[in-house]
CSV table of C-alpha atoms in Angstrom, one decimal:
chain,number,residue,atom,x,y,z
M,1,MET,CA,-0.1,0.1,0.2
M,2,THR,CA,1.6,3.3,-0.9
M,3,PRO,CA,1.9,5.4,2.0
M,4,GLN,CA,-0.3,8.8,2.4
M,5,LEU,CA,1.9,12.1,2.3
M,6,SER,CA,2.1,14.3,5.4
M,7,HIS,CA,2.2,17.6,6.1
M,8,LYS,CA,4.7,17.2,8.9
M,9,GLN,CA,7.9,16.5,7.8
M,10,PRO,CA,8.7,12.8,7.0
M,11,THR,CA,10.8,11.0,9.5
M,12,ALA,CA,11.7,6.9,8.3
M,13,PRO,CA,11.8,4.9,11.3
M,14,ASP,CA,14.6,2.5,12.0
M,15,GLY,CA,15.0,-0.3,9.1
M,16,ARG,CA,12.9,2.2,6.3
M,17,ARG,CA,16.0,4.4,5.9
M,18,TYR,CA,18.6,3.4,3.5
M,19,PRO,CA,22.2,3.4,5.8
M,20,GLU,CA,24.1,5.2,2.8
M,21,ILE,CA,21.8,8.4,3.6
M,22,GLU,CA,23.3,9.0,6.9
M,23,ARG,CA,26.8,8.4,5.2
M,24,PHE,CA,25.8,10.8,2.3
M,25,LEU,CA,24.4,13.8,5.2
M,26,ASP,CA,27.8,13.2,6.4
M,27,TYR,CA,29.6,13.7,3.3
M,28,LEU,CA,28.0,17.3,2.6
M,29,LYS,CA,28.5,18.4,5.7
M,30,SER,CA,31.8,17.6,6.0
M,31,GLN,CA,33.2,17.7,2.3
M,32,LYS,CA,30.6,20.2,0.5
M,33,ASN,CA,30.2,22.5,3.7
M,34,VAL,CA,26.2,22.2,3.1
M,35,SER,CA,24.0,24.6,5.3
M,36,SER,CA,22.2,23.0,8.5
M,37,HIS,CA,19.0,24.1,6.6
M,38,THR,CA,19.8,22.4,3.0
M,39,LEU,CA,21.1,19.3,5.3
M,40,THR,CA,17.0,19.0,6.7
M,41,ALA,CA,15.9,19.2,3.3
M,42,TYR,CA,18.0,16.7,1.9
M,43,ARG,CA,17.3,14.2,4.9
M,44,ASN,CA,13.5,14.9,4.7
M,45,ASP,CA,13.5,14.4,0.9
M,46,LEU,CA,15.3,11.0,1.2
M,47,ASP,CA,13.5,9.5,4.2
M,48,GLN,CA,10.4,10.4,2.2
M,49,PHE,CA,11.6,8.9,-0.8
M,50,SER,CA,13.1,5.6,1.5
M,51,ILE,CA,9.5,5.1,2.7
M,52,PHE,CA,7.9,5.3,-0.5
M,53,ILE,CA,10.3,2.8,-1.7
M,54,ALA,CA,10.1,0.2,1.2
M,55,SER,CA,6.2,0.1,0.4
M,56,HIS,CA,6.3,0.3,-3.2
M,57,LEU,CA,9.4,-2.6,-3.3
M,58,GLY,CA,7.6,-4.1,-0.6
M,59,ILE,CA,11.1,-4.0,1.3
M,60,GLY,CA,10.6,-4.4,4.9
M,61,ASP,CA,14.2,-3.7,5.8
M,62,MET,CA,16.1,-0.7,3.8
M,63,ARG,CA,19.2,-2.2,5.1
M,64,ASN,CA,18.5,-4.8,2.5
M,65,PHE,CA,17.9,-2.1,-0.2
M,66,LEU,CA,20.3,-2.4,-3.2
M,67,PRO,CA,20.2,0.9,-5.2
M,68,GLU,CA,20.3,-0.6,-8.8
M,69,GLN,CA,17.0,-2.1,-7.7
M,70,LEU,CA,15.3,1.2,-8.8
M,71,ALA,CA,14.2,1.4,-12.2
M,72,VAL,CA,13.2,4.2,-14.0
M,73,VAL,CA,9.7,3.7,-13.7
M,74,ASP,CA,9.8,3.6,-10.1
M,75,VAL,CA,11.1,6.9,-10.1
M,76,ARG,CA,8.6,8.1,-12.2
M,77,LEU,CA,5.7,6.5,-10.1
M,78,TYR,CA,7.6,8.3,-7.4
M,79,MET,CA,6.6,11.3,-8.9
M,80,GLY,CA,3.2,10.6,-9.5
M,81,TYR,CA,2.7,9.8,-6.0
M,82,LEU,CA,4.2,13.5,-4.9
M,83,LEU,CA,2.0,14.9,-7.9
M,84,LYS,CA,-1.2,13.2,-6.7
M,85,ASN,CA,-0.6,14.3,-3.4
M,86,GLY,CA,-0.4,18.1,-4.1
M,87,LEU,CA,3.1,19.0,-4.6
M,88,GLN,CA,3.7,21.3,-7.6
M,89,PRO,CA,6.1,20.8,-10.4
M,90,LYS,CA,9.0,23.2,-8.8
M,91,SER,CA,9.0,21.2,-5.7
M,92,ILE,CA,8.9,18.1,-7.2
M,93,ALA,CA,12.2,19.0,-9.5
M,94,ARG,CA,13.9,19.9,-6.3
M,95,LYS,CA,13.1,16.1,-4.6
M,96,LEU,CA,14.4,14.7,-7.9
M,97,ALA,CA,17.5,17.0,-7.6
M,98,THR,CA,18.0,15.4,-4.1
M,99,LEU,CA,17.5,11.7,-5.4
M,100,LYS,CA,20.1,12.7,-8.7
M,101,SER,CA,22.8,14.2,-6.3
M,102,PHE,CA,22.6,11.4,-3.8
M,103,TYR,CA,22.7,8.7,-6.5
M,104,ARG,CA,25.7,10.7,-8.1
M,105,TYR,CA,27.4,10.3,-4.5
M,106,LEU,CA,26.7,6.5,-4.8
M,107,GLN,CA,28.5,6.2,-8.1
M,108,HIS,CA,31.4,8.1,-6.8
M,109,ILE,CA,31.7,5.9,-3.7
M,110,GLY,CA,31.9,2.8,-6.0
M,111,ILE,CA,28.3,1.4,-5.0
M,112,ILE,CA,27.0,1.6,-8.3
M,113,ARG,CA,28.4,1.6,-11.6
M,114,THR,CA,25.6,4.0,-13.5
M,115,SER,CA,23.1,6.2,-11.8
M,116,VAL,CA,19.4,5.5,-13.0
M,117,LEU,CA,18.6,9.1,-12.0
M,118,ALA,CA,20.3,10.1,-15.3
M,119,TYR,CA,18.0,8.8,-17.3
M,120,VAL,CA,14.8,10.6,-15.0
M,121,THR,CA,13.9,14.2,-16.7
M,122,THR,CA,13.4,16.7,-14.6
M,123,PRO,CA,10.0,17.9,-14.6
M,124,LYS,CA,9.3,21.4,-16.2
M,125,TYR,CA,8.0,24.4,-14.4
M,126,PRO,CA,6.9,28.0,-14.8
M,127,ARG,CA,9.7,30.1,-13.5
M,128,THR,CA,7.9,32.8,-11.3
M,129,VAL,CA,9.5,36.3,-11.5
M,130,PRO,CA,10.3,37.7,-8.3
M,131,GLY,CA,9.1,40.2,-6.7
M,132,PHE,CA,11.1,43.6,-6.1
M,133,LEU,CA,11.0,47.4,-5.7
M,134,THR,CA,11.3,50.0,-8.3
M,135,GLU,CA,13.7,52.5,-8.3
M,136,GLN,CA,11.3,55.1,-7.2
M,137,GLN,CA,9.8,52.7,-4.3
M,138,THR,CA,13.5,52.3,-3.5
M,139,GLU,CA,13.8,56.1,-3.1
M,140,LYS,CA,11.0,56.3,-1.3
M,141,LEU,CA,11.7,53.7,1.4
M,142,PHE,CA,15.4,55.3,2.0
M,143,GLY,CA,13.9,59.0,1.7
M,144,GLU,CA,10.5,59.4,2.6
M,145,VAL,CA,9.5,56.5,4.7
M,146,LEU,CA,12.7,55.8,6.9
M,147,SER,CA,13.0,59.9,7.5
M,148,GLY,CA,9.7,60.4,8.6
M,149,SER,CA,10.2,57.5,11.1
M,150,SER,CA,12.8,59.9,12.6
M,151,ALA,CA,10.5,62.9,12.4
M,152,ASP,CA,7.6,61.0,13.9
M,153,ALA,CA,9.8,59.5,16.8
M,154,SER,CA,11.2,63.2,17.6
M,155,ARG,CA,7.4,64.9,17.8
M,156,SER,CA,6.2,62.1,20.5
M,157,GLY,CA,9.1,63.1,22.5
M,158,ALA,CA,9.9,59.2,22.3
M,159,GLN,CA,13.4,59.5,20.5
M,160,ASP,CA,15.4,58.1,23.5
M,161,ILE,CA,19.2,56.6,23.1
M,162,GLN,CA,17.6,53.3,22.7
M,163,GLU,CA,14.6,54.2,20.4
M,164,GLN,CA,17.6,55.7,18.1
M,165,PHE,CA,19.7,52.6,18.3
M,166,GLU,CA,16.9,50.8,16.4
M,167,LEU,CA,16.1,53.1,14.0
M,168,GLU,CA,19.9,53.6,12.9
M,169,ARG,CA,20.4,49.9,13.1
M,170,ASP,CA,17.0,49.4,10.7
M,171,ARG,CA,18.5,51.8,8.4
M,172,ALA,CA,22.0,50.6,8.1
M,173,LEU,CA,20.6,47.1,7.9
M,174,LEU,CA,17.8,48.1,4.9
M,175,GLU,CA,21.1,50.0,3.3
M,176,VAL,CA,23.2,46.7,3.6
M,177,LEU,CA,20.4,44.5,2.5
M,178,TYR,CA,19.7,46.8,-0.9
M,179,SER,CA,23.7,47.8,-1.5
M,180,CYS,CA,24.6,44.2,-1.3
M,181,GLY,CA,21.9,42.1,-2.3
M,182,LEU,CA,22.5,39.9,0.7
M,183,ARG,CA,20.3,36.6,2.0
M,184,ILE,CA,19.2,37.2,5.3
M,185,SER,CA,21.1,34.1,6.7
M,186,GLU,CA,24.4,36.4,5.2
M,187,LEU,CA,23.0,39.3,6.7
M,188,THR,CA,22.6,37.8,10.2
M,189,GLY,CA,26.0,35.9,10.1
M,190,LEU,CA,27.8,39.3,9.2
M,191,GLU,CA,30.6,40.0,11.7
M,192,MET,CA,32.6,43.6,12.3
M,193,HIS,CA,35.8,41.6,10.4
M,194,ASN,CA,34.2,41.3,7.1
M,195,LEU,CA,33.5,44.9,6.8
M,196,SER,CA,36.2,47.5,5.2
M,197,LEU,CA,34.2,51.0,5.4
M,198,GLU,CA,37.7,52.6,4.5
M,199,ASN,CA,37.6,50.7,1.0
M,200,GLY,CA,33.8,49.9,0.6
M,201,TYR,CA,33.5,46.4,0.7
M,202,VAL,CA,32.1,43.8,2.7
M,203,LYS,CA,33.4,39.8,2.8
M,204,ILE,CA,30.1,37.6,2.6
M,205,THR,CA,30.2,34.2,3.5
M,206,GLY,CA,27.2,32.2,1.6
M,207,LYS,CA,25.7,28.8,0.8
M,208,GLY,CA,28.3,26.3,1.2
M,209,ASN,CA,31.0,28.4,3.3
M,210,LYS,CA,31.8,30.1,-0.4
M,211,GLN,CA,33.3,33.4,0.2
M,212,ARG,CA,32.7,36.4,-2.1
M,213,ILE,CA,33.7,39.9,-2.1
M,214,VAL,CA,30.8,42.3,-2.7
M,215,PRO,CA,31.0,46.3,-3.0
M,216,LEU,CA,29.2,48.6,-0.3
M,217,GLY,CA,27.8,51.7,-1.7
M,218,SER,CA,28.7,55.0,0.0
M,219,CYS,CA,24.9,55.4,1.6
M,220,ALA,CA,25.3,52.1,3.5
M,221,VAL,CA,28.6,53.1,4.5
M,222,GLU,CA,27.4,56.2,6.0
M,223,ALA,CA,24.7,54.7,7.4
M,224,LEU,CA,26.5,52.1,9.2
M,225,LYS,CA,29.2,54.7,10.3
M,226,LYS,CA,26.5,56.4,12.0
M,227,TYR,CA,24.8,53.4,13.3
M,228,PHE,CA,28.1,52.4,14.9
M,229,GLU,CA,28.3,55.9,16.5
M,230,VAL,CA,24.8,55.3,18.0
M,231,ARG,CA,25.3,52.0,19.2
M,232,ARG,CA,28.7,52.8,21.0
M,233,ASN,CA,26.8,55.1,23.2
M,234,PHE,CA,24.0,52.7,23.9
M,235,PHE,CA,25.8,49.9,25.1
M,236,ARG,CA,27.8,52.5,27.2
M,237,ILE,CA,24.9,53.6,28.6
M,238,PHE,CA,22.8,50.4,29.2
M,239,LEU,CA,25.1,47.7,29.4
M,240,LYS,CA,28.1,49.8,30.9
M,241,GLY,CA,30.5,48.1,28.1
M,242,ASP,CA,31.4,48.9,24.7
M,243,ALA,CA,29.9,47.8,21.5
M,244,GLY,CA,32.6,47.6,19.6
M,245,ALA,CA,33.6,44.3,21.6
M,246,LEU,CA,30.6,43.0,20.0
M,247,ALA,CA,31.5,40.4,17.2
M,248,HIS,CA,28.3,41.0,14.7
M,249,VAL,CA,27.4,43.9,13.0
M,250,PHE,CA,23.8,43.8,13.7
M,251,VAL,CA,22.8,43.4,17.2
M,252,THR,CA,19.6,43.4,19.5
M,253,LYS,CA,19.3,46.1,21.9
M,254,LYS,CA,20.7,43.5,24.7
M,255,GLY,CA,23.5,43.1,22.4
M,256,LYS,CA,22.7,39.4,20.9
M,257,LYS,CA,23.4,38.5,17.1
M,258,ILE,CA,20.3,39.9,15.5
M,259,TYR,CA,17.9,36.9,14.0
M,260,PRO,CA,16.0,36.3,11.1
M,261,MET,CA,12.6,36.7,12.5
M,262,LEU,CA,13.6,40.3,13.9
M,263,VAL,CA,15.3,41.0,10.0
M,264,GLN,CA,11.5,39.8,8.5
M,265,ARG,CA,9.8,42.4,10.8
M,266,ILE,CA,11.9,45.4,10.2
M,267,THR,CA,11.4,44.8,6.7
M,268,ARG,CA,7.8,44.4,6.8
M,269,LYS,CA,7.6,47.8,8.5
M,270,TYR,CA,9.3,50.0,6.3
M,271,LEU,CA,8.5,47.9,3.3
M,272,THR,CA,4.6,48.1,3.8
M,273,PRO,CA,4.3,52.1,3.4
M,274,VAL,CA,6.0,51.5,0.0
M,275,THR,CA,4.6,48.5,-1.7
M,276,GLU,CA,1.4,46.5,-1.8
M,277,GLN,CA,3.3,43.5,-3.0
M,278,LYS,CA,1.9,40.3,-0.8
M,279,GLU,CA,5.8,39.3,0.0
M,280,ARG,CA,7.6,42.3,2.1
M,281,ASN,CA,10.4,40.6,3.4
M,282,PRO,CA,14.6,40.6,3.3
M,283,HIS,CA,14.6,39.1,-0.3
M,284,ILE,CA,12.3,41.7,-2.0
M,285,LEU,CA,15.8,44.2,-1.3
M,286,ARG,CA,18.0,41.5,-2.8
M,287,HIS,CA,15.5,41.1,-6.1
M,288,SER,CA,15.8,44.6,-6.0
M,289,PHE,CA,19.6,44.9,-6.0
M,290,ALA,CA,19.6,42.7,-8.9
M,291,THR,CA,17.1,43.7,-11.1
M,292,HIS,CA,18.3,47.7,-10.7
M,293,LEU,CA,21.8,46.6,-11.4
M,294,LEU,CA,21.0,44.8,-14.7
M,295,ASN,CA,18.2,47.6,-15.8
M,296,SER,CA,21.2,49.9,-15.2
M,297,GLY,CA,23.6,48.0,-17.5
M,298,ALA,CA,25.5,45.5,-15.4
M,299,ASP,CA,26.5,42.3,-16.9
M,300,LEU,CA,25.0,39.2,-16.0
M,301,LYS,CA,28.1,37.5,-14.3
M,302,SER,CA,29.0,40.2,-12.5
M,303,VAL,CA,25.7,40.3,-11.0
M,304,SER,CA,25.8,36.8,-10.3
M,305,GLU,CA,29.3,36.5,-8.4
M,306,MET,CA,27.6,39.5,-6.0
M,307,LEU,CA,24.5,37.3,-5.4
M,308,GLY,CA,26.7,34.6,-4.8
M,309,HIS,CA,25.2,32.5,-7.4
M,310,SER,CA,27.0,29.2,-8.6
M,311,SER,CA,25.5,29.2,-12.1
M,312,LEU,CA,24.6,32.1,-14.4
M,313,THR,CA,20.8,30.3,-15.1
M,314,THR,CA,19.7,31.1,-11.6
M,315,THR,CA,20.7,35.1,-12.3
M,316,GLU,CA,19.0,35.2,-15.7
M,317,ILE,CA,15.7,35.3,-13.9
M,318,TYR,CA,16.5,38.9,-13.3
M,319,THR,CA,16.8,39.6,-17.1
M,320,HIS,CA,13.0,39.7,-17.6
M,321,VAL,CA,13.1,43.6,-16.4
M,322,THR,CA,15.9,44.6,-18.6
M,323,PHE,CA,14.6,42.6,-21.6
M,324,SER,CA,11.1,44.7,-21.1
M,325,ARG,CA,13.4,47.9,-20.6
M,326,LEU,CA,14.9,47.3,-23.6
M,327,SER,CA,12.2,46.6,-25.6
M,328,GLU,CA,10.7,50.2,-24.2
M,329,VAL,CA,13.9,51.9,-25.2
M,330,TYR,CA,13.4,50.1,-29.0
M,331,ARG,CA,10.0,51.1,-29.5
M,332,LYS,CA,10.5,54.3,-28.7
M,333,ALA,CA,14.2,55.0,-30.3
M,334,HIS,CA,14.0,53.1,-33.7
M,335,PRO,CA,12.9,54.8,-36.4
M,336,LYS,CA,11.4,51.1,-38.0
M,337,ALA,CA,10.3,49.7,-34.3
């Protein structure tokens, strides 16, 4: 009987997880330096696959499973099972990518000679265009909205050192997100030694512990300088210490490393007056960074490197706006358009 797909994360019980899965995950962690989130996703995908295969092939103990037992039709039945249970083609494609990676590992260590997954085609799915701010909305965010927050605090008489600390931190945080196109994990993990305000760049540790250097815009540099000045005063008063001793760039009012949920709240707070898009999260500023650069003539390879993408294909999704802009320019300027 085919197992029902649960909304909870699948966990293969003892005997229903193929032992090489644990070794594969250890390999990813130690040799490929993948993030904990990626490891969790891989584990869930492979556990789900193990449970399905154990049921489908009638294997009571997956320690007896032989990877070469798997046929193309079995994989396609698994994909059909996922589709029947409501998964979208994009999610199925991701799970298939996990299986292909696992089978390449099995081939690499000599357990199998060829991978059956090499003969399975990844399902096509429409690539959604990421949300982004227009340049006018960006100007509104960093001008009217953030300046208005400062004025409101002043008028209410509540702009004490704590409120000023949070305001300048939030301003610097948003400037860095937009200036450098960072992922939320890259922002929260940013440490003081990663910054070079004098030279105008920041060193980022991205996915798979890959490092890259990204230019830091002048507005972001000025916002950081002001934030650090306010931060020093704040912690001298409230913690009787010096914020210069804090390792992380962005911290809470308790001096702790800023966390993703707080970054989400900050971006939602300041983006709400700017855009009506449903998603008002830090990734919108990353998308805006890439879109605005390409619209202004930056080459795809440079933008890809700054974003930390491992493939140009991932960056190409941002070219939709560039092409639209070029088409508009062409229609207005070409005599025979």
